[in-house]
Short mmCIF file of C-alpha atoms in Angstrom, two decimals:
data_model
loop_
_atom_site.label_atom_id
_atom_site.label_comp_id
_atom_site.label_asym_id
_atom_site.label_seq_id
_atom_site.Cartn_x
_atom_site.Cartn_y
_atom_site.Cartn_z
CA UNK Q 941 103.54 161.50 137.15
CA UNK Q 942 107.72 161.31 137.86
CA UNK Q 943 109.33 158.83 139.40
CA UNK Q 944 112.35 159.65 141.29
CA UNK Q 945 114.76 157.25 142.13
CA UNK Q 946 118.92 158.07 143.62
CA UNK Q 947 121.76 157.90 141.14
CA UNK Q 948 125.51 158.16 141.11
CA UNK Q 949 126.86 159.76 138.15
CA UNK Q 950 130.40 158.34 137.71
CA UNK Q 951 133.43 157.64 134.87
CA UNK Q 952 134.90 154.41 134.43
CA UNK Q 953 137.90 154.19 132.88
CA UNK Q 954 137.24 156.19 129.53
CA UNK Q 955 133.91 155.53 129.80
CA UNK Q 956 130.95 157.54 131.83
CA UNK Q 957 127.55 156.69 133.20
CA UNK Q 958 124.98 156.50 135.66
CA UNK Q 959 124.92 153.68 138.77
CA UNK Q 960 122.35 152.10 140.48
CA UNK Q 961 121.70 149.52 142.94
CA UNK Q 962 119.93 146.98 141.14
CA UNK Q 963 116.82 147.79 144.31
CA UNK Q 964 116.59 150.93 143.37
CA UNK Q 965 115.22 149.62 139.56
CA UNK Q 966 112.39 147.76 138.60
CA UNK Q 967 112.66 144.16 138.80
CA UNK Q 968 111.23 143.43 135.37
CA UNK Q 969 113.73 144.16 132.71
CA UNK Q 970 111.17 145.37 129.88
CA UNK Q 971 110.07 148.09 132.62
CA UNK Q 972 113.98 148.77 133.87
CA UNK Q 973 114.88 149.26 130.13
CA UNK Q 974 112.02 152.02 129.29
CA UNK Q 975 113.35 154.00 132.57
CA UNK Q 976 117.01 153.78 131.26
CA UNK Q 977 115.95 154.66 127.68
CA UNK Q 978 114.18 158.03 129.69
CA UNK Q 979 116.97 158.71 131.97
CA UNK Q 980 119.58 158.72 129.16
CA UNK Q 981 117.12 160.91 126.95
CA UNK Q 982 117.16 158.00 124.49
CA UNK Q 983 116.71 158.30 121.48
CA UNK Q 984 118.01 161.82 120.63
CA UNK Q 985 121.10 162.20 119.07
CA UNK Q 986 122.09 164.57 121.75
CA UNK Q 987 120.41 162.94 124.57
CA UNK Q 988 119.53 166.88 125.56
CA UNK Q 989 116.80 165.15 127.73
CA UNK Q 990 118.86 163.10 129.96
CA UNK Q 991 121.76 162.07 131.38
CA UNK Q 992 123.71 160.88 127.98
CA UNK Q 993 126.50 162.89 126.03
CA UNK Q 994 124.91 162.22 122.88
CA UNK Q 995 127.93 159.33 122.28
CA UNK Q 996 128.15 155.51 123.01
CA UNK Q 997 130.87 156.21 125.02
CA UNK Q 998 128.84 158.05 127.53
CA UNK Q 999 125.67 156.30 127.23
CA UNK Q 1000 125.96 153.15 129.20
CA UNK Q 1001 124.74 152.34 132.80
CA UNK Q 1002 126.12 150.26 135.40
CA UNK Q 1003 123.45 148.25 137.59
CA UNK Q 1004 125.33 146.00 140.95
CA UNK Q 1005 124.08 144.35 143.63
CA UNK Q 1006 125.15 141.93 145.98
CA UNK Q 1007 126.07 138.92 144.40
CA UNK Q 1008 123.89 135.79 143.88
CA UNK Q 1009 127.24 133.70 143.32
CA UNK Q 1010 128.70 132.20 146.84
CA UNK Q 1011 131.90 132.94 145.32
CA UNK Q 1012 131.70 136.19 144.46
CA UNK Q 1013 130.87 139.42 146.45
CA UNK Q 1014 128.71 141.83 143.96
CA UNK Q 1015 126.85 140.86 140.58
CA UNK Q 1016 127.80 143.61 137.41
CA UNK Q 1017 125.22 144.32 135.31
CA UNK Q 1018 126.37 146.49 132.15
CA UNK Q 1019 123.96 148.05 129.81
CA UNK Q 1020 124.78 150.27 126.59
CA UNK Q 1021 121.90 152.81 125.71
CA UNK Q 1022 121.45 153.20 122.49
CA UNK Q 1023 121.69 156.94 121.16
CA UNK Q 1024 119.63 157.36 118.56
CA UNK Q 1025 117.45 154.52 119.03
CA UNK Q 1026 115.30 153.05 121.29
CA UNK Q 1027 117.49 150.08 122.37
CA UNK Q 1028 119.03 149.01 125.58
CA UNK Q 1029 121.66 146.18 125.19
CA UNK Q 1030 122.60 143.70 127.92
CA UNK Q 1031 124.29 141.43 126.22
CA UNK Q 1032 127.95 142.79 126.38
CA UNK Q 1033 130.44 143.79 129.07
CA UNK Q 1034 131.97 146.73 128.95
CA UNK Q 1035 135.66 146.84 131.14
CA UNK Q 1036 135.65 150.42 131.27
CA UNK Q 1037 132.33 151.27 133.54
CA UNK Q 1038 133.11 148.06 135.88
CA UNK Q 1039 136.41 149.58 136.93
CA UNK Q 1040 133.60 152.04 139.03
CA UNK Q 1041 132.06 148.62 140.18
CA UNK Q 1042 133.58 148.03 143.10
CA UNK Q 1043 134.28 151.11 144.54
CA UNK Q 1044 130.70 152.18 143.79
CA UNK Q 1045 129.45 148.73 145.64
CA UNK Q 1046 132.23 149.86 148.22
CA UNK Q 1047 130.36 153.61 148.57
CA UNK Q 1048 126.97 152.05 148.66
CA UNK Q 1049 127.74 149.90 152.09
CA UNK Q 1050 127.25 146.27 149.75
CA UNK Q 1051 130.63 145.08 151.24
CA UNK Q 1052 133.66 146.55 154.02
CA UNK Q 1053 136.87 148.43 152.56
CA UNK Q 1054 140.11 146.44 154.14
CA UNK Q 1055 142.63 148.55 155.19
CA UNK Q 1056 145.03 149.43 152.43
CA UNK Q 1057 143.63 147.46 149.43
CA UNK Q 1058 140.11 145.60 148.71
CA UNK Q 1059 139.87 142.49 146.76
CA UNK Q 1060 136.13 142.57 145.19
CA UNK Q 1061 135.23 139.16 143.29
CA UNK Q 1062 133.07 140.38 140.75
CA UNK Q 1063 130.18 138.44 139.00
CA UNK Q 1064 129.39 140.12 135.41
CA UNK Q 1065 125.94 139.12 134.78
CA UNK Q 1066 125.71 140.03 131.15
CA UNK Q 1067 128.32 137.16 130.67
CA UNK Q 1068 128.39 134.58 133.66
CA UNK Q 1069 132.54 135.97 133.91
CA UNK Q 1070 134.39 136.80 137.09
CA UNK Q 1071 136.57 139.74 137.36
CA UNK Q 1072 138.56 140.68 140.77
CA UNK Q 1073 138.72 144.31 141.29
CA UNK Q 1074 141.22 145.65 143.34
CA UNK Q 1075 140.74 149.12 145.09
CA UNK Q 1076 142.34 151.31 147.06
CA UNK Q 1077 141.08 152.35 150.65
CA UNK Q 1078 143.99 153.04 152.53
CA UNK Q 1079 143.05 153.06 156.57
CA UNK Q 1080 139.99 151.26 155.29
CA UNK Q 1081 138.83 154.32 153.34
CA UNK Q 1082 137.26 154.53 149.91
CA UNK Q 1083 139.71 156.96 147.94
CA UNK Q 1084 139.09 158.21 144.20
CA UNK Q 1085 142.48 160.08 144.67
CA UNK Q 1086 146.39 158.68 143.45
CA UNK Q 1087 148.93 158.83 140.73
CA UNK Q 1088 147.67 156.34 137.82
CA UNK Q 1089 146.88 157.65 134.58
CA UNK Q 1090 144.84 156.21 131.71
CA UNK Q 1091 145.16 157.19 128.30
CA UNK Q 1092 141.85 158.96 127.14
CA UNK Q 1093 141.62 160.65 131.00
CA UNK Q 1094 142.30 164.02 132.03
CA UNK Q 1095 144.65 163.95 134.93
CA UNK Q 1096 145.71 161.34 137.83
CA UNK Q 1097 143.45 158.82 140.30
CA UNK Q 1098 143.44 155.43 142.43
CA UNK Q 1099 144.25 152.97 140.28
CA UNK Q 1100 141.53 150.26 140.18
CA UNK Q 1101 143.27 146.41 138.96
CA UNK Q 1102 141.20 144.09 137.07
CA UNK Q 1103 141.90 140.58 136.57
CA UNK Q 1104 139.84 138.61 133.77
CA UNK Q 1105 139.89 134.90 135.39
CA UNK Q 1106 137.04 133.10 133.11
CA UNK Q 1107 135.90 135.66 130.82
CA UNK Q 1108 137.38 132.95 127.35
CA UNK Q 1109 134.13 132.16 125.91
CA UNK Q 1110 132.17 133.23 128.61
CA UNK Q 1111 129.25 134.41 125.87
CA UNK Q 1112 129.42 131.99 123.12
CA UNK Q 1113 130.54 128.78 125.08
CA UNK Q 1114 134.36 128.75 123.22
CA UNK Q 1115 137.45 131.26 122.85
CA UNK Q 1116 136.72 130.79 119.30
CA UNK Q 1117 133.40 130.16 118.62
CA UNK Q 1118 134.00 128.72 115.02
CA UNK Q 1119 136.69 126.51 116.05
CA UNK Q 1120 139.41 128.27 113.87
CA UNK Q 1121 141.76 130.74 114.51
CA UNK Q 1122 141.15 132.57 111.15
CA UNK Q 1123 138.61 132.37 108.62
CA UNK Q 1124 137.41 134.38 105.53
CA UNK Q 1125 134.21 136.78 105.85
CA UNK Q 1126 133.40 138.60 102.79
CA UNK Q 1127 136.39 138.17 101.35
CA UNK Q 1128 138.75 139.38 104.17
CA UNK Q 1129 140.66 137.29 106.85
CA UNK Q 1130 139.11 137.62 110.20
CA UNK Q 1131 139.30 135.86 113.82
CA UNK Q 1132 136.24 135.39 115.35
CA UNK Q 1133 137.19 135.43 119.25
CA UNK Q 1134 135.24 135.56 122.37
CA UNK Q 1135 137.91 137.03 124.74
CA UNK Q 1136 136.18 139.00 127.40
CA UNK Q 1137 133.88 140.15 124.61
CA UNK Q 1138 133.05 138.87 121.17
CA UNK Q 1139 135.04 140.45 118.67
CA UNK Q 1140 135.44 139.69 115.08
CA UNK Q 1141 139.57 141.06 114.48
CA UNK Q 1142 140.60 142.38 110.70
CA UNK Q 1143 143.98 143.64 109.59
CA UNK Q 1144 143.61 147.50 108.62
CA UNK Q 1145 145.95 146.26 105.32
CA UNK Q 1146 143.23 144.19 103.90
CA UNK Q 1147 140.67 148.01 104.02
CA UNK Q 1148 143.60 149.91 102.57
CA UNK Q 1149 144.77 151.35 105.71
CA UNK Q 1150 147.40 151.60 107.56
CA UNK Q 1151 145.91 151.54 111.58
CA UNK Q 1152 146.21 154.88 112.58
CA UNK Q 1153 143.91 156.15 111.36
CA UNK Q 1154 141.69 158.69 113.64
CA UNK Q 1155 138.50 157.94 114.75
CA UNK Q 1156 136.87 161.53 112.96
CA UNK Q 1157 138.31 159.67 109.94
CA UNK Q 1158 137.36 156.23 110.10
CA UNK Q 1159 133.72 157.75 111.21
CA UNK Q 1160 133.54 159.78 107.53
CA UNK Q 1161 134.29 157.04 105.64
CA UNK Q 1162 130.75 155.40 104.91
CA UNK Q 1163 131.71 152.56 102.30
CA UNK Q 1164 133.95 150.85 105.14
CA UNK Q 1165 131.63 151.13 107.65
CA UNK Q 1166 128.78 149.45 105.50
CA UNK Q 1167 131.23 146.89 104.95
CA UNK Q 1168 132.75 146.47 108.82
CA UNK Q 1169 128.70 145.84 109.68
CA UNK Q 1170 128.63 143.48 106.73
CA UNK Q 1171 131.26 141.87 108.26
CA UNK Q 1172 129.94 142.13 111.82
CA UNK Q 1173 126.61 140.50 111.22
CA UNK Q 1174 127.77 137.76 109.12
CA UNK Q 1175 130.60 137.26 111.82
CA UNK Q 1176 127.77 137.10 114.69
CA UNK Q 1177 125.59 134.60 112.90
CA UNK Q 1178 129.03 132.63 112.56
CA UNK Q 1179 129.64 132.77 116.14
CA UNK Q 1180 126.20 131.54 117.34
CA UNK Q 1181 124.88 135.03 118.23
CA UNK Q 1182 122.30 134.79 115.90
CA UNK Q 1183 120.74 137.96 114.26
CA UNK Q 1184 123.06 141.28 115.63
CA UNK Q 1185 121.79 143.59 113.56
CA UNK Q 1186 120.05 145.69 117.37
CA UNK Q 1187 123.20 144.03 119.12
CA UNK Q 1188 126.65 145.80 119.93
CA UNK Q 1189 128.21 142.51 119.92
CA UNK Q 1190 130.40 141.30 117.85
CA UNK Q 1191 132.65 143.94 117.96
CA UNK Q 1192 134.89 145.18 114.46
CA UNK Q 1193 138.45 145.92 115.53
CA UNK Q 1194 141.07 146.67 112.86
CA UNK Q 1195 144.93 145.41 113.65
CA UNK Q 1196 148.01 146.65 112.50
CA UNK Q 1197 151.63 146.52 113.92
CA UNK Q 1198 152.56 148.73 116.78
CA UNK Q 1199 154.84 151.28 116.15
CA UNK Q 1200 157.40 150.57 119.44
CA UNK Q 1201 159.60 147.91 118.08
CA UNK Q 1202 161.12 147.81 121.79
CA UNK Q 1203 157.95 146.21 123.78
CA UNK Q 1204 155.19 143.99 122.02
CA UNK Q 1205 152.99 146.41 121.16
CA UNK Q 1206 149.64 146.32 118.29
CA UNK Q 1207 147.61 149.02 116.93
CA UNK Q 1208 143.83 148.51 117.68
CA UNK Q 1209 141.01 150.80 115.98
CA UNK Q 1210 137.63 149.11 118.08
CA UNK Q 1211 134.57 150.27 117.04
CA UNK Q 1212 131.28 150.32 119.12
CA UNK Q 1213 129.75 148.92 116.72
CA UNK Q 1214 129.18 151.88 114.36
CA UNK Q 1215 131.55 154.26 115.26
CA UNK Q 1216 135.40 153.96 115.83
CA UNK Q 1217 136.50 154.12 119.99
CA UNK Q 1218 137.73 157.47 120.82
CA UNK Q 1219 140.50 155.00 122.99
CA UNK Q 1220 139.58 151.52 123.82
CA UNK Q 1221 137.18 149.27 125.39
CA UNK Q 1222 138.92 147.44 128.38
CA UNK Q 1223 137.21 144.26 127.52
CA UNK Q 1224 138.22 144.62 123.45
CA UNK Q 1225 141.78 145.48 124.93
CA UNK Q 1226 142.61 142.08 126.84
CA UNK Q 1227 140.70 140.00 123.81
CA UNK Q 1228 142.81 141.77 121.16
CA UNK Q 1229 146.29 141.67 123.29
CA UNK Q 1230 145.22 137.86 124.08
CA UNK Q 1231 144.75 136.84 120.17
CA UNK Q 1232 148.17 138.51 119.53
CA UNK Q 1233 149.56 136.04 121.28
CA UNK Q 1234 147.91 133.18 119.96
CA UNK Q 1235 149.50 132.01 116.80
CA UNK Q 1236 147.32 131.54 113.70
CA UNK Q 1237 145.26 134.75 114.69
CA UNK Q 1238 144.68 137.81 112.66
CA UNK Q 1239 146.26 139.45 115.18
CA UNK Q 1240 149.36 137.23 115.81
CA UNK Q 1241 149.92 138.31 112.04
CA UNK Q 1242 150.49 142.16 112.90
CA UNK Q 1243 153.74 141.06 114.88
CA UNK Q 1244 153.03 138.79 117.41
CA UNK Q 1245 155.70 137.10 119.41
CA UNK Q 1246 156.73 132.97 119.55
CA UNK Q 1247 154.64 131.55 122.36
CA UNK Q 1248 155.83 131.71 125.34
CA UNK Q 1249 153.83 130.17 128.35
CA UNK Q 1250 153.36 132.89 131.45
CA UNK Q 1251 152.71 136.26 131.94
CA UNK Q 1252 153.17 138.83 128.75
CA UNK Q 1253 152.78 142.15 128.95
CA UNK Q 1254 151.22 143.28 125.59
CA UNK Q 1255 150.52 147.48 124.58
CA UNK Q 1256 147.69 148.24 122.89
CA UNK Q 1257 147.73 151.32 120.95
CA UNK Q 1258 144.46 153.47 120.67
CA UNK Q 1259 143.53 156.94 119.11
CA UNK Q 1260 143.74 158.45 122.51
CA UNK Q 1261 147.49 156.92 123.11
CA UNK Q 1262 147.99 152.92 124.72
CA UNK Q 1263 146.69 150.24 127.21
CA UNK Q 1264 148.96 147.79 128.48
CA UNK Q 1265 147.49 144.27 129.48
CA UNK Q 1266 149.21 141.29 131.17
CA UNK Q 1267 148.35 138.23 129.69
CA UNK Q 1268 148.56 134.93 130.92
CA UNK Q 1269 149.39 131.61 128.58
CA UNK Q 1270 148.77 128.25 129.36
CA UNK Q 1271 151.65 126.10 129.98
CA UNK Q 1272 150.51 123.39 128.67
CA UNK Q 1273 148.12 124.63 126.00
CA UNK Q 1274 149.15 128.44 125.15
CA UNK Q 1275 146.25 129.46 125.61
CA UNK Q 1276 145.07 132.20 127.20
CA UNK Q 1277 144.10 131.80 131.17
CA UNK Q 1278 144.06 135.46 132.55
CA UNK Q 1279 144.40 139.03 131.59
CA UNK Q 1280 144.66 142.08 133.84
CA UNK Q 1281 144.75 145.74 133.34
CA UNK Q 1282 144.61 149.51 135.33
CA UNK Q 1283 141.85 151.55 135.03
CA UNK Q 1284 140.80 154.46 136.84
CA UNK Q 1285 137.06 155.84 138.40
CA UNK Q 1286 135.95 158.41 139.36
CA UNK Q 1287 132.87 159.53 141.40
CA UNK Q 1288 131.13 162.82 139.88
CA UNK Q 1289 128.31 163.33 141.70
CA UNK Q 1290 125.21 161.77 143.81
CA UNK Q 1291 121.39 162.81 143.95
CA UNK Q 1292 117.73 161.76 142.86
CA UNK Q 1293 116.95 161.55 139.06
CA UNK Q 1294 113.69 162.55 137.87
CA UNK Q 1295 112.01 160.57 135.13
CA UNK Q 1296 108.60 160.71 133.31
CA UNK Q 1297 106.47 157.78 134.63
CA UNK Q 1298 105.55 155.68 137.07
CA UNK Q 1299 107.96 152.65 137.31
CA UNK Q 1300 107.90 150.50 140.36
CA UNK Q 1301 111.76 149.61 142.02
CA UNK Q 1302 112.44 146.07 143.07
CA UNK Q 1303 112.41 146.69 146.58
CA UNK Q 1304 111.01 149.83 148.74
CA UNK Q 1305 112.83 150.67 151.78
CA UNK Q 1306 114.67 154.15 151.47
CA UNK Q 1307 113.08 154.59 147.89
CA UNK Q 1308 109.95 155.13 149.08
CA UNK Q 1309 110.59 158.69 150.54
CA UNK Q 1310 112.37 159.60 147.19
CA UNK Q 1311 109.22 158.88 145.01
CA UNK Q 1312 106.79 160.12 147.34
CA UNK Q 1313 108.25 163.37 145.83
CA UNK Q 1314 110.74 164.36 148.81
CA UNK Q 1315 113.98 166.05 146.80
CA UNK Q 1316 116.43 166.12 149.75
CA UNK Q 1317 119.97 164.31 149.34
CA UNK Q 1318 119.16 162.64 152.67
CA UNK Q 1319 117.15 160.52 150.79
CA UNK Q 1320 119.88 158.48 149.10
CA UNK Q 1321 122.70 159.24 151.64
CA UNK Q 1322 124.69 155.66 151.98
#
């Protein structure tokens, strides 16, 4: 037997995915998983079963529902489906897929569009952060459609704004886990940060390169990705993560100085874990530009400024071309407070998803047409 359940195919940022109400899942996680693993055609290295792209980048899922948080309005639930194995991780965030957050939650009827711009509080569950999302819905209208661009992204849409406002050690308990700025793993100097994701930062200088590197390139090179997970899983059991070795988190990022001498700008190469970002992770973006201006960082090293307490605007550069991220220091401390950023979204396309099994959603209501076996649209119109 198939169970068919609605789905909204969408892109966020440089990132795509299916979304789903969090009703329109089953409750128990172990069961939600095994549906996700079958509606991503997981594991298969080209996903030719399912809704994945055979890469990381376009095997993740976004789950939202109204929040549980009185001070927020939806809870974000991010999950990255492994490709060639049969692993669903919860654990991170990812920045790109909740720019489609709010105006998916916005789509769905889960909260009103204002007229011109909507201010949506929302409460990441894989981390316990809070990001506002701000959309455009001009005359109180949902609209895809505008003039920003992203880096990584074909042509123009709405900008979407998100502002990290407590996403500093929001998984481990500390911006830096270890309580130093910079330590040595396996020989190397590294920061171990928790910045809107945990991260463990590495010059490009200490692997022999230079930072600009492609991804293709970075991806043929075996001997430094054995040692970047070497790395990795030492850094996670240093940060309190335990055993990573089925985890995406830490990330590996290697730093070297931007190449714009005119704006404060740092060359990024994230990987996902075991692959180098064809552009950037959202999340990685505002942790790296935020160590960059913390002195005593790894990343401070490839060129970062004096401190300066305020708003900094920082330029990340990525395979794909740049991010910028505002960054906020502490007046009193220098530390970082808030980070913002533009992404984009973009809604693809809506319908019912057929998977093998029986799997039981966390609530019934307009579901229960859908799995009864009726195909029509209607069944999962807003």
């Amino acid at each position: 037997m198939e169970t068919i359940i609605p789905c909204v195919l969408m892109r966020g940022g440089t990132s795509r995915g299916p979304f789903f109400l969090a009703d329109w899942l089953p409750a128990d996680p172990a069961e939600r998983d095994r549906l996700l693993l079958q509606a991503m055609g997981s594991p298969h290295a080209l996903q030719v079963d399912g809704l994945g792209g055979g890469n990381s980048l376009t095997s993740k899922v976004a789950i939202v529902s109204r929040s549980t948080r009185p001070d927020c309005d939806i809870d974000y639930l991010f999950a990255q489906v492994s490709v060639d194995r049969a692993s669903v991780d919860t654990r991170p965030n990812c920045g790109n897929m909740l720019s489609g957050a709010a105006p998916f939650a916005i789509d769905e009827g889960l909260i009103p569009a204002a007229d011109g711009e909507t201010s949506v509080r929302v409460h990441n569950v894989n981390t316990g952060a809070v990001i506002e999302a701000v959309v455009q819905t001009p005359g109180g209208r949902l609209t895809y459609e505008g003039q920003a661009r992203i880096d990584g992204v074909p042509g123009a849409a709405a900008p979407v704004r998100l502002n990290f406002l407590d996403a500093w050690g929001a998984v481990t308990g500390r911006l830096f886990p270890t309580g130093l700025r910079q330590e040595v793993v396996d020989g190397v100097a590294a920061t171990l940060i928790d910045a809107a994701m945990p991260m463990v930062l590495l010059r490009a200088a200490d692997f022999g390169l230079r930072g600009d590197e492609s991804p293709a390139g970075l991806d043929a090179n075996p001997a430094l990705l054995a040692r970047l997970e070497r790395i990795r899983r030492e850094a996670g059991a240093r940060m309190g993560l335990g055993d990573v070795s089925d985890s995406v988190i830490p990330k590996p990022v290697l730093l070297a100085p931007g190449s714009d001498a005119a704006v404060l700008s740092l060359r990024s190469r994230y990987f996902t874990p075991h692959a180098c970002h064809r552009a950037h992770a959202a999340t990685g973006a505002v942790g790296v530009a935020a160590a960059f201006l913390m002195p005593g960082t790894v990343a401070h090293d490839c060129g970062g400024p004096a401190v300066r307490p305020g708003y900094r605007g920082v330029r990340i550069e990525h395979p794909s071309g740049g991010m910028d991220i505002d960054v906020r220091l502490d007046e009193t401390s220098g530390e970082v407070r808030a980070a913002g950023l533009v992404r984009t979204a973009r809604k693809i396309m809506k319908g019912l998803l057929y998977v093998p099994g029986r799997y039981v959603p966390a609530r019934s209501g307009r579901l229960a047409d859908a799995q009864a076996g009726v195909p029509e649209l209607d069944a999962v119109a807003a």
